[in-house]
Coordinates of C-alpha atoms and ligand atoms in Angstrom, one line a residue:
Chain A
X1 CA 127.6 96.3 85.5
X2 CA 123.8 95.1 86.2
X3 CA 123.1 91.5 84.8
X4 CA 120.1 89.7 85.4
X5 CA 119.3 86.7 84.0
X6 CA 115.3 85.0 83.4
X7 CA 113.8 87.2 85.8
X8 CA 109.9 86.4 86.3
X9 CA 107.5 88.9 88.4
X10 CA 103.4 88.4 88.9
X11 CA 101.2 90.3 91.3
X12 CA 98.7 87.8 91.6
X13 CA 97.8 85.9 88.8
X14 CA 98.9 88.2 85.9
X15 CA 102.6 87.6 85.0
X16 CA 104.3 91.3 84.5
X17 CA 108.0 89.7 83.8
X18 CA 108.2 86.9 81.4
X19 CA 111.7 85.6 81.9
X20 CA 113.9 88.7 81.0
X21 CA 117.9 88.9 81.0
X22 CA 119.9 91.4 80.1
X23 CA 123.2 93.3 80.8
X24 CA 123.6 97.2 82.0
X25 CA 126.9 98.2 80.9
X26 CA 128.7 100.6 83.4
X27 CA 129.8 104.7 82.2
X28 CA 126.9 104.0 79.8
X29 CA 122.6 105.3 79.6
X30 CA 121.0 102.0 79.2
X31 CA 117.6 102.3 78.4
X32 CA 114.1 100.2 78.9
X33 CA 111.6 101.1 76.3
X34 CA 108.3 100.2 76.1
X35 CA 104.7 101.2 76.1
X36 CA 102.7 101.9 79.4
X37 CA 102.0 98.9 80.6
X38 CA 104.5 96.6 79.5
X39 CA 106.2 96.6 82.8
X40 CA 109.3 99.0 82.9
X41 CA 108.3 100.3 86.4
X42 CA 108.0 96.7 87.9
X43 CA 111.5 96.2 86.2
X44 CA 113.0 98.7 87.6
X45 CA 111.6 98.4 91.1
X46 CA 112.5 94.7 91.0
X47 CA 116.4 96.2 90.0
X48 CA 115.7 97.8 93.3
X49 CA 114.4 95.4 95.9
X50 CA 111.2 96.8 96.1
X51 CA 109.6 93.9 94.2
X52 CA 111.1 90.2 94.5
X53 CA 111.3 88.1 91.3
X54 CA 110.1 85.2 91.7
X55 CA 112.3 83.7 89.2
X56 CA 116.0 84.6 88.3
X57 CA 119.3 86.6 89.5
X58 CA 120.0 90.0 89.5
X59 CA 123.9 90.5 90.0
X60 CA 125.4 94.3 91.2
X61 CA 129.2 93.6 89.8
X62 CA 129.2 90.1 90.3
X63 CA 127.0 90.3 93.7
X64 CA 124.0 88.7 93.6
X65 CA 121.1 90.1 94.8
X66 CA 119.0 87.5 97.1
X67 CA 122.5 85.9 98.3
X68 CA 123.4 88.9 100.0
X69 CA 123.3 89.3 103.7
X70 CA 121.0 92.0 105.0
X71 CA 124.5 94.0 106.2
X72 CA 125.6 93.6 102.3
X73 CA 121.7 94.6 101.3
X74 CA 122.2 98.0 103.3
X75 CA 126.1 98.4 102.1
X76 CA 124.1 98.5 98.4
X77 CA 121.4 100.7 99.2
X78 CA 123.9 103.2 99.9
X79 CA 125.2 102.9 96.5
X80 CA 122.2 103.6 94.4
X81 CA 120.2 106.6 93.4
X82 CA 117.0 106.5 92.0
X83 CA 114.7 109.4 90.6
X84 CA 111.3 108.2 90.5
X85 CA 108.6 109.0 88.1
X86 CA 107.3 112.0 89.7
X87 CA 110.4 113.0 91.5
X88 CA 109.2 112.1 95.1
X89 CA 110.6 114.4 96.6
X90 CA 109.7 115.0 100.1
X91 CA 106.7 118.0 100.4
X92 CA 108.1 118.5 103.8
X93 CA 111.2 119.5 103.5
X94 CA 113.2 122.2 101.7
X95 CA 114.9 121.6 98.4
X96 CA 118.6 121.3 100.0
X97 CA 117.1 119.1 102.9
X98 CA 115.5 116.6 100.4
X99 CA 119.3 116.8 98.6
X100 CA 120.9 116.2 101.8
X101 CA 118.6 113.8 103.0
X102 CA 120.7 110.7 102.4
X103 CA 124.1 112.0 103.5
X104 CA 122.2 112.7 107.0
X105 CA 120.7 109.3 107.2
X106 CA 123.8 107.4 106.3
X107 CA 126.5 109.5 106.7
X108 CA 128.5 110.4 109.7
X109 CA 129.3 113.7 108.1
X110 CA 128.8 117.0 109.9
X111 CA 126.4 119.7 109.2
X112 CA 128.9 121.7 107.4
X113 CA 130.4 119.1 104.9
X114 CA 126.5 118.2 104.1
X115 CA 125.7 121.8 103.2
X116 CA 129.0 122.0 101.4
X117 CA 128.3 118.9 99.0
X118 CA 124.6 120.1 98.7
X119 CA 125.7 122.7 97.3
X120 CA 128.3 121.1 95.1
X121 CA 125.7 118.8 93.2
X122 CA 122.7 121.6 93.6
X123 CA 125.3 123.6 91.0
X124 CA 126.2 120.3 88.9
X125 CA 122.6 120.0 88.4
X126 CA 122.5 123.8 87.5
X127 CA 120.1 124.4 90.1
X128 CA 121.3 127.4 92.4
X129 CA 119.4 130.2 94.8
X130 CA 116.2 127.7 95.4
X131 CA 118.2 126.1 98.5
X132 CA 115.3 127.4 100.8
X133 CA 112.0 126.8 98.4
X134 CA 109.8 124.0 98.8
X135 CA 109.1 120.9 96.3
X136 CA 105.1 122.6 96.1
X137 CA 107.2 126.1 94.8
X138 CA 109.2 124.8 91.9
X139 CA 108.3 124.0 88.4
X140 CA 108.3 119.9 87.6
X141 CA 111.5 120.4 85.3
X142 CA 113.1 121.9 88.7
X143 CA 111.9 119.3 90.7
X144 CA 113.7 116.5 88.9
X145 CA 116.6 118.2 88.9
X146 CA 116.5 118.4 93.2
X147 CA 115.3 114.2 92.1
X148 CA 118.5 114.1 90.0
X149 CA 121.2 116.1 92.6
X150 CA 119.6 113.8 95.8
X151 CA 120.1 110.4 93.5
X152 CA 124.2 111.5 93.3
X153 CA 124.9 113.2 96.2
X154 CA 126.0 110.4 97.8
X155 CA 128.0 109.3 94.5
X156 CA 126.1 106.0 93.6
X157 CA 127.3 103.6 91.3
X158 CA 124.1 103.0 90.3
X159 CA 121.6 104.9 88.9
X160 CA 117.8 104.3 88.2
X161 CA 115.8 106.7 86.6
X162 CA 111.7 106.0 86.0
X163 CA 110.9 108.1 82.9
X164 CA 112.8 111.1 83.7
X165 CA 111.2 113.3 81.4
X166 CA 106.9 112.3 81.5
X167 CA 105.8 115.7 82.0
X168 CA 108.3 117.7 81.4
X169 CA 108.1 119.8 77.9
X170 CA 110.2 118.5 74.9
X171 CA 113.0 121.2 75.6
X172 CA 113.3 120.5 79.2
X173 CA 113.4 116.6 78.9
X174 CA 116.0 117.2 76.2
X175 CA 118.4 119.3 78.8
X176 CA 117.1 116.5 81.6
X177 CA 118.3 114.0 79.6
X178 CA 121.5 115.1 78.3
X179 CA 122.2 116.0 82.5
X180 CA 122.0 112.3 83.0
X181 CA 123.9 111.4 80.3
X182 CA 126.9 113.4 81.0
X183 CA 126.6 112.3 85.0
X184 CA 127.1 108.9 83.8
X185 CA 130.4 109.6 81.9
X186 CA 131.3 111.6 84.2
X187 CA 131.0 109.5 87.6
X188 CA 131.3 106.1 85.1
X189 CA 127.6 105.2 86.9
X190 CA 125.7 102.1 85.7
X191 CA 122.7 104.1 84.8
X192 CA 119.2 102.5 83.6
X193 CA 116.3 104.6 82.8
X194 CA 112.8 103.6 81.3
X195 CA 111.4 105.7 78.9
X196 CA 108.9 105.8 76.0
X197 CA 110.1 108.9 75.0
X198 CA 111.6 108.6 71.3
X199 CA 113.5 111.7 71.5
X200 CA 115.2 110.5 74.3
X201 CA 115.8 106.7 72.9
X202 CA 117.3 108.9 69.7
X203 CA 119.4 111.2 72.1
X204 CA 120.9 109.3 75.1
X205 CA 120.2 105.3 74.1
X206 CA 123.7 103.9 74.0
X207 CA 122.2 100.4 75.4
X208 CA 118.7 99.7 74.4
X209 CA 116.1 96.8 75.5
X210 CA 112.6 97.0 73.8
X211 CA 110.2 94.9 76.2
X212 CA 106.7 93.7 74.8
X213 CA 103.8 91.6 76.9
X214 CA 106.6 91.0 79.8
X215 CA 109.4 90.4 77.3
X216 CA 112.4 91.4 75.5
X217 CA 111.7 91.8 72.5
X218 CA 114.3 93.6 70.6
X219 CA 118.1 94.8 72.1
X220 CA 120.6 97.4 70.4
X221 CA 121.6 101.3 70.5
X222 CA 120.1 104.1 69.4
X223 CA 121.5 103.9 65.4
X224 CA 120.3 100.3 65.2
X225 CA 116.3 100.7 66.4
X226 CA 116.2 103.2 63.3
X227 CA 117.4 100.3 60.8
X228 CA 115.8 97.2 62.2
X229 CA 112.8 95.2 60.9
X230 CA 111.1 94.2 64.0
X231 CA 107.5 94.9 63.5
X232 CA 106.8 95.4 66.8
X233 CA 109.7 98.0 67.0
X234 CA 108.7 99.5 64.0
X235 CA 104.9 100.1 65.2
X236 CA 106.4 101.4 68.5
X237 CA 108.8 103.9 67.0
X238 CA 106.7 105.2 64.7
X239 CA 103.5 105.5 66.4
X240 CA 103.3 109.4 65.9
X241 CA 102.1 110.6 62.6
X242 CA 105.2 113.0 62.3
X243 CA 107.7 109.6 62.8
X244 CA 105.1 107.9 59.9
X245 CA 105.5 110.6 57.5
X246 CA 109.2 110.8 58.3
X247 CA 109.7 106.9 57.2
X248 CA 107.1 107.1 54.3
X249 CA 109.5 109.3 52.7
X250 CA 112.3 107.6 53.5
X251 CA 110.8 104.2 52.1
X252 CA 110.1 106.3 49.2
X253 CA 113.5 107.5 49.0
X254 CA 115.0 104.1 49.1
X255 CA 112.5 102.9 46.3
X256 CA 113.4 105.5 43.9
X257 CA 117.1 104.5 44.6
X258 CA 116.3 100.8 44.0
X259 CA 114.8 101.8 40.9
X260 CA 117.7 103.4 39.5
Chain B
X1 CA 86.5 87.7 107.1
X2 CA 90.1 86.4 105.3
X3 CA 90.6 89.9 104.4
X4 CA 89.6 91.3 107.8
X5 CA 92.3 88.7 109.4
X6 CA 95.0 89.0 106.5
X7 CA 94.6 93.0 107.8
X8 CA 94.9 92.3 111.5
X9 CA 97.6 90.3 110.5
X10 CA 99.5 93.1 108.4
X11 CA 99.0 95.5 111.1
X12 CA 100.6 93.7 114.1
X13 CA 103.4 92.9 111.3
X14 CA 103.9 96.6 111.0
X15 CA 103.9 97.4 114.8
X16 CA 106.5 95.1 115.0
X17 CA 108.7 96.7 112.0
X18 CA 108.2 100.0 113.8
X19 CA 110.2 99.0 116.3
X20 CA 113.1 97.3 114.5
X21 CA 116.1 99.0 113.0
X22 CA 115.3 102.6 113.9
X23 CA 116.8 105.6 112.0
X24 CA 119.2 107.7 114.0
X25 CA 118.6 109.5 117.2
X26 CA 119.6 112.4 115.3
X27 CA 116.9 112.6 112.8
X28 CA 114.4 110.7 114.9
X29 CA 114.1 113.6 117.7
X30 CA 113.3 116.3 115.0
X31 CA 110.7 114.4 113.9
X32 CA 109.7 113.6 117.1
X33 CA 109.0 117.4 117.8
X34 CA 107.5 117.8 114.8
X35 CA 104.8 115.3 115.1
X36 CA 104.2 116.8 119.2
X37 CA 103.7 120.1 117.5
X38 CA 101.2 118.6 114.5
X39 CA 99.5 116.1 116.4
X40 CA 99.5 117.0 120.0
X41 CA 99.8 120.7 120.8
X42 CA 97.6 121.4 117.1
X43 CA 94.7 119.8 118.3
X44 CA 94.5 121.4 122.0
X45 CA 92.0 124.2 120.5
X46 CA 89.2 121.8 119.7
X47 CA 90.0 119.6 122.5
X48 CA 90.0 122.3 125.3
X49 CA 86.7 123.6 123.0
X50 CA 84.6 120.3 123.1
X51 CA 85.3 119.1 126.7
X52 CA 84.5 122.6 128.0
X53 CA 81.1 123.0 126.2
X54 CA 80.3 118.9 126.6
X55 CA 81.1 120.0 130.4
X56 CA 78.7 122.7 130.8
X57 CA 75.6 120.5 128.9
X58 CA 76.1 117.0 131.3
X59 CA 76.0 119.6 134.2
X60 CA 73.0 121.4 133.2
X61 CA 71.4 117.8 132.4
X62 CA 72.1 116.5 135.5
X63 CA 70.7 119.6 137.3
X64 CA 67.5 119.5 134.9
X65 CA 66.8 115.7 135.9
X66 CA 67.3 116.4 139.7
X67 CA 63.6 117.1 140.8
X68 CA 63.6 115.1 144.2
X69 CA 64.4 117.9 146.7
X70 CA 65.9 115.1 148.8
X71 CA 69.0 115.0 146.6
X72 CA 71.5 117.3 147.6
X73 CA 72.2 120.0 145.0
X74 CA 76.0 118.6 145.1
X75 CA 75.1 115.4 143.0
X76 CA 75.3 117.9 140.3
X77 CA 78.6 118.3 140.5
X78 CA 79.5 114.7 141.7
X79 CA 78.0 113.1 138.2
X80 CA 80.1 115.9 136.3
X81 CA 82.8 114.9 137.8
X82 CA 82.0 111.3 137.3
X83 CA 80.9 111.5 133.3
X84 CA 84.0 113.8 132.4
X85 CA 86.5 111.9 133.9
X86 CA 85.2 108.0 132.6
X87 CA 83.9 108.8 130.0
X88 CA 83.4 112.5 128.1
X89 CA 87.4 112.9 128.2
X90 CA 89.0 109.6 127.0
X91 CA 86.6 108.4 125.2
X92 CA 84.6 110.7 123.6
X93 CA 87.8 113.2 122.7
X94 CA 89.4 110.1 121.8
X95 CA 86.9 109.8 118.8
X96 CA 87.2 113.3 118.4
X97 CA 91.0 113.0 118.0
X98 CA 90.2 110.3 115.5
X99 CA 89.3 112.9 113.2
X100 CA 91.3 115.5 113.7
X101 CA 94.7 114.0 114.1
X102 CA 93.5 110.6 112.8
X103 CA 92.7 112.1 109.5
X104 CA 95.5 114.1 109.3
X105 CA 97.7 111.1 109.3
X106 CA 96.3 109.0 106.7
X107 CA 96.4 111.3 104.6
X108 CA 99.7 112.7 104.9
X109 CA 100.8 109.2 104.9
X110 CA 98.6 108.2 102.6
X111 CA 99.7 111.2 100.1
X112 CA 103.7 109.9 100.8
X113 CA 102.7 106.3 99.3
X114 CA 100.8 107.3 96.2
X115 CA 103.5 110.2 95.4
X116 CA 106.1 107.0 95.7
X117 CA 107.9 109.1 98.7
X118 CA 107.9 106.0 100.8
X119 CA 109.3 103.8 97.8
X120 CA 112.3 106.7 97.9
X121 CA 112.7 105.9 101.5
X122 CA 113.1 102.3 100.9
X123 CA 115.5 102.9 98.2
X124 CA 117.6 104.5 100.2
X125 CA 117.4 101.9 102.8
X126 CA 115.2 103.9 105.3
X127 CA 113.4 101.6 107.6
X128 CA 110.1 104.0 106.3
X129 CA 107.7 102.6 108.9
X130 CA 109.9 103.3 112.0
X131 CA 110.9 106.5 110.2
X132 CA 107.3 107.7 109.7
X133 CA 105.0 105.8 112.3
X134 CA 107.5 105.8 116.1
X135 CA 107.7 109.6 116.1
X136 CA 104.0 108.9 115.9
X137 CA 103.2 107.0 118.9
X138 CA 105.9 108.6 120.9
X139 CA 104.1 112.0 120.2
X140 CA 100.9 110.1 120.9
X141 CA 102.9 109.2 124.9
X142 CA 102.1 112.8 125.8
X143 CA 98.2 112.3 125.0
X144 CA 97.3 111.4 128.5
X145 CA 98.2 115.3 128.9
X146 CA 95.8 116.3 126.6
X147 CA 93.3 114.3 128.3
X148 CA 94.1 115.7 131.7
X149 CA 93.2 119.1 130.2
X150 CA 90.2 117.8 128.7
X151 CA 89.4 116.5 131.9
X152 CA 90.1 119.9 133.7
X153 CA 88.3 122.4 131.1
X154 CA 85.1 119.7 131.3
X155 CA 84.8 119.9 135.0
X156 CA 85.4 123.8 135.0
X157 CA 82.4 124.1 132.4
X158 CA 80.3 122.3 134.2
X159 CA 80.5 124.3 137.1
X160 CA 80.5 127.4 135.2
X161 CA 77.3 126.3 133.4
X162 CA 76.0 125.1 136.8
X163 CA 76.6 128.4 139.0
X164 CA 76.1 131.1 136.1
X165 CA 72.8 129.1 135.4
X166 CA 71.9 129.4 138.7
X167 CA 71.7 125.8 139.0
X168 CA 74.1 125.5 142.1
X169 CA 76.4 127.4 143.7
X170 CA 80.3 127.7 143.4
X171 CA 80.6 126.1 147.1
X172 CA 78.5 123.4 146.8
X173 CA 80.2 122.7 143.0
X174 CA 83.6 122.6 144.4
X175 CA 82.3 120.4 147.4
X176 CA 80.4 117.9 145.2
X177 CA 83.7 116.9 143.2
X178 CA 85.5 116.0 145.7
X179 CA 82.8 113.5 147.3
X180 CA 83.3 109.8 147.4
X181 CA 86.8 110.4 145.3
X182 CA 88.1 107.0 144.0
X183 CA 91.9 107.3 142.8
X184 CA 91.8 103.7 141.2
X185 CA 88.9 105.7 138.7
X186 CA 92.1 108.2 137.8
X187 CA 94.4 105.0 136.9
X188 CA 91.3 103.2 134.9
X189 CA 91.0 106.4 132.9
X190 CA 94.5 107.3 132.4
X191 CA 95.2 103.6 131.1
X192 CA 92.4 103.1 128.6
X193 CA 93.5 106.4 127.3
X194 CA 97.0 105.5 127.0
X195 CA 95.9 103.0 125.4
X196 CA 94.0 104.8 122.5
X197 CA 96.3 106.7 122.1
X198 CA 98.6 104.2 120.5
X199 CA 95.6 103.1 118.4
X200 CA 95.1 106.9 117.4
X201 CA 98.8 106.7 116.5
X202 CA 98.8 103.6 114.6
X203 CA 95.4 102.0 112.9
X204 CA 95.6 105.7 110.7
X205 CA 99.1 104.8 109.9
X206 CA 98.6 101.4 109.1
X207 CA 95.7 102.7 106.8
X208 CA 98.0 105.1 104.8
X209 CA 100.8 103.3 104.5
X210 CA 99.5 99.9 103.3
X211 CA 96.7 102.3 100.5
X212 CA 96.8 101.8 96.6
X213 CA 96.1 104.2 94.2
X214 CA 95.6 107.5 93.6
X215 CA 94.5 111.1 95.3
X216 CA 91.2 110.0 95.3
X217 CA 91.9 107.1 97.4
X218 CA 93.8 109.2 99.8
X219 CA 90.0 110.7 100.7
X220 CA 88.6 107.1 100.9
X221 CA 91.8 106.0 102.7
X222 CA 91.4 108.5 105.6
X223 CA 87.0 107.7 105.7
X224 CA 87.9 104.4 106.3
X225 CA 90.6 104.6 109.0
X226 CA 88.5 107.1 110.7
X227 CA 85.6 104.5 111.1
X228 CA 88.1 101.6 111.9
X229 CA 90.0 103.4 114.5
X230 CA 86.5 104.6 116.2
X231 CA 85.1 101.5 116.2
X232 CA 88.5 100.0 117.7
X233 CA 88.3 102.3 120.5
X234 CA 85.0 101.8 121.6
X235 CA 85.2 98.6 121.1
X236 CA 88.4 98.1 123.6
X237 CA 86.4 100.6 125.6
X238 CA 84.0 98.4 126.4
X239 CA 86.5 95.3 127.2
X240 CA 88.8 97.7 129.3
X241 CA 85.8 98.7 131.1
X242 CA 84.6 95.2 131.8
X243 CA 88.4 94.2 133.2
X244 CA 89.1 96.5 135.0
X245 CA 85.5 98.4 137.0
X246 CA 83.1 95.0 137.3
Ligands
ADP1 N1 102.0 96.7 92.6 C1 101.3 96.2 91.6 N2 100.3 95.3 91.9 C2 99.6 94.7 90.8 N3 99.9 95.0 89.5 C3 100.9 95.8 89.2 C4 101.6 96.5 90.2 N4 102.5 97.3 89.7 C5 102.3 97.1 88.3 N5 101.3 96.3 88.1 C6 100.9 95.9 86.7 O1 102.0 95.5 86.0 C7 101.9 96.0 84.6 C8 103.1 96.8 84.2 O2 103.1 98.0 84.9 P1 104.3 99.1 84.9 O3 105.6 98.4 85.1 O4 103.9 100.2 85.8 O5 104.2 99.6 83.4 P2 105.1 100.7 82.7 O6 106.0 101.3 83.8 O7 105.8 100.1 81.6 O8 104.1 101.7 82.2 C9 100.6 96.8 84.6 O9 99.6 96.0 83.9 C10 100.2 97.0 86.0 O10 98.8 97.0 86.2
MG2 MG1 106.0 103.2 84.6

């Protein structure tokens, strides 16, 4: 479990994070919605330790963040897997190299035993046979999955995920999604991911928080963001004209009811 | 001029982080190989190239402004000797190698920022400037080779340019560059360019790592560390010269 309590971040004079809290549950997707802009990725990076609130805890199980040692810093590092926006993998190195990546660096497993659990995560993430290709010779959907297998190969406990699915098609980001959702019941990971991706808010959003101008605004699952009356949520989920149609009939469906 | 310091300032923060928590010996020596091969043995061709050609031309300038028969023909090979080793080889191939390798750098670097590789590295805990920047300068330790070379293939095209155009001949060449020999002129070049080749390592690196923004930037990112790291050297050319030849 991720808590954080009234975290604040600015870069300069623009405040990004307005005093945020919230609580990650762990086994479950929780999910950051939000439109570009309104600060997901600085949310996420400050979850990592790549930006420093200024203001407020973030606590790892009960460990908080800025009272950790450097030694206790590392020792968490080591339990986290991220997959960036657009994958990052590294151009230089082959797909099981990028996968194996951080059992070389922090492991003191042999050659062998890396290859072996390469392997063994390259096939959980149904991604055989490209062992030898390079990041520049797969397609994008292929490329987050190599992004997905070297976030677990080291079997975090927590996973980050910076909208998973931008630039994927809708088919592939459905199957992307539904991969991380089963890795997280299946390892019980803390796993966050930011998205503005409706499908995916309706498909995987077990633990939802809606941020607006650097603040929460709204918090539930996935049935509960189709039955509030938050305006704000409201314009946001149903700012495509298919989603608009869908609720005008609805509405209209409710008012004949009420009429009856 | 707060900038300009706030940079200096950056940069002698990241030398020092280059240095600190290192990634393992194991990983570190493949990339150390890796950068030799990029960075030192891929730019031999247009080193070897340049000093041989820049050879031949201070020779057959020298031998073209020698029209008082009173100076022996050997002066020639003497000043060739003289410009190649101060001068032509460190310096100028060191602004050369600002291009070539300098370039190269900033933008691979560069490409690893925007692309949020080196925000991956961090995640996982990888100290990313010791992990991308020491193999860098440790490649950058063989450079004094390169400028030997460079220092070789200059002298050997001056005296081809000097006895195939019949400005001097091969005796006299091989006689003029051993006159007046000073050995403390072989120290004074091999230290300045020992010297930049640290800063050929590490103002591109500092310029890529430390960019914002996009694939364009990447272009304007490796313009600007090409100027920076040019003006750098001459600059410390000028200061080394001053301590240690007046
Ligand atoms: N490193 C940074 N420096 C300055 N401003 C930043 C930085 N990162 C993000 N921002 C600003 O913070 C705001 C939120 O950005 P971001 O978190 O990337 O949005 P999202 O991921 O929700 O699309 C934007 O206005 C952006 O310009
Ligand atoms: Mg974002």
């Amino acid at each position: 479990m991720i808590e954080i309590k009234n975290i604040e971040k600015s870069f300069g004079d623009t405040k990004v994070l307005k005093g945020i809290s919230a609580v990650f549950e762990t086994g479950k997707t929780n999910l950051i919605i939000g439109q570009s802009g309104s600060g997901k990725t600085v949310m996420i990076k400050s979850l990592l330790g790549i930006h420093t609130p200024e203001v407020g805890t973030i606590s790892f199980d009960g460990r908080i963040y800025s009272k950790m040692t450097p030694d206790e810093k590392r020792t968490l590092r080591t339990e986290i897997g991220m997959v960036f926006q657009g994958s990052a993998l590294f151009d230089s190195m082959t797909v099981e190299e990028n996968v194996g990546f951080p059992l070389k660096m922090f492991t003191s497993k042999r050659n062998r035993e890396i290859r072996d659990r390469v392997n063994e995560v390259l096939q959980r993430v149904n991604l055989e046979g490209s062992n030898k290709k390079f990041p520049a010779e797969i397609s994008g959907g292929m490329q987050k999955r190599v992004a997905i297998a070297r976030a677990i190969v080291n079997n975090p406990k927590y996973l980050f995920c910076d909208e998973p699915n931008s630039g994927l098609d809708p088919e592939t980001s459905i199957v992307i999604d539904e991969l991380i959702h089963e890795i997280t019941k299946e390892y019980d990971i803390t796993t966050v991911i930011n998205t503005h991706d409706m499908n995916s808010v309706l498909q995987i959003g077990e633990n939802i928080i809606f941020l607006k101008n650097g603040k929460k605004e709204w918090e539930g699952d996935k049935e509960e963001i189709l039955e509030t009356r938050n305006k704000s949520i409201i314009e946001f989920v149903y700012s495509s004209d298919l989603f608009k149609k869908v609720r005008e009939n609805l509405l209209a469906e409710e008012e004949e009811e009420d009429n009856k | 001029m707060i900038k300009a310091l706030n940079q200096i300032g950056r940069y002698f923060l990241m030398i020092g982080e280059v240095f600190y928590k290192p990634v393992k010996w194991k990983v570190m020596k493949t990339l150390i190989f890796k950068e030799i091969d990029d960075l030192i043995i891929g730019s031999m061709g247009i080193v070897a190239f340049i000093s041989f050609f820049i050879g031949g031309v201070v020779a057959i300038q020298t031998a073209l402004n020698l029209t008082n028969p009173l100076i022996p023909k050997s002066l020639i090979a003497f000043a060739t000797r003289q410009s190649v080793i101060l001068e032509f080889a460190p310096t100028f191939i060191s602004i050369i190698m600002a291009g070539r390798a300098g370039s190269y750098i900033t933008s691979s670097i560069g490409t690893m920022r925007v692309t949020e590789q080196i925000d991956a590295l961090e995640v996982m805990g990888v100290n990313a400037v010791n992990y991308l920047i020491f193999p860098k300068i440790i490649a950058f330790s063989l450079y004094p080779f390169v400028i030997a070379i460079a220092m070789f293939l200059g002298i050997l095209g001056g005296m081809v340019a000097g006895v195939y155009g019949g400005f001097i001949g091969q005796a006299e060449f091989l006689q003029g560059i051993q006159t007046d020999f000073i050995p403390y002129h072989i120290f004074y070049a091999f230290f300045k360019t020992f010297i930049f080749g640290f800063i050929l390592a590490t103002i591109p690196s500092f310029h890529g790592f430390y960019m914002k923004g996009g694939a364009l930037e990447v272009g304007k990112a490796s313009t600007t560390s090409f100027v920076w790291t040019s003006v750098v050297i001459i600059l410390l050319n000028y200061i080394i010269t001053q301590l240690l030849l007046s």
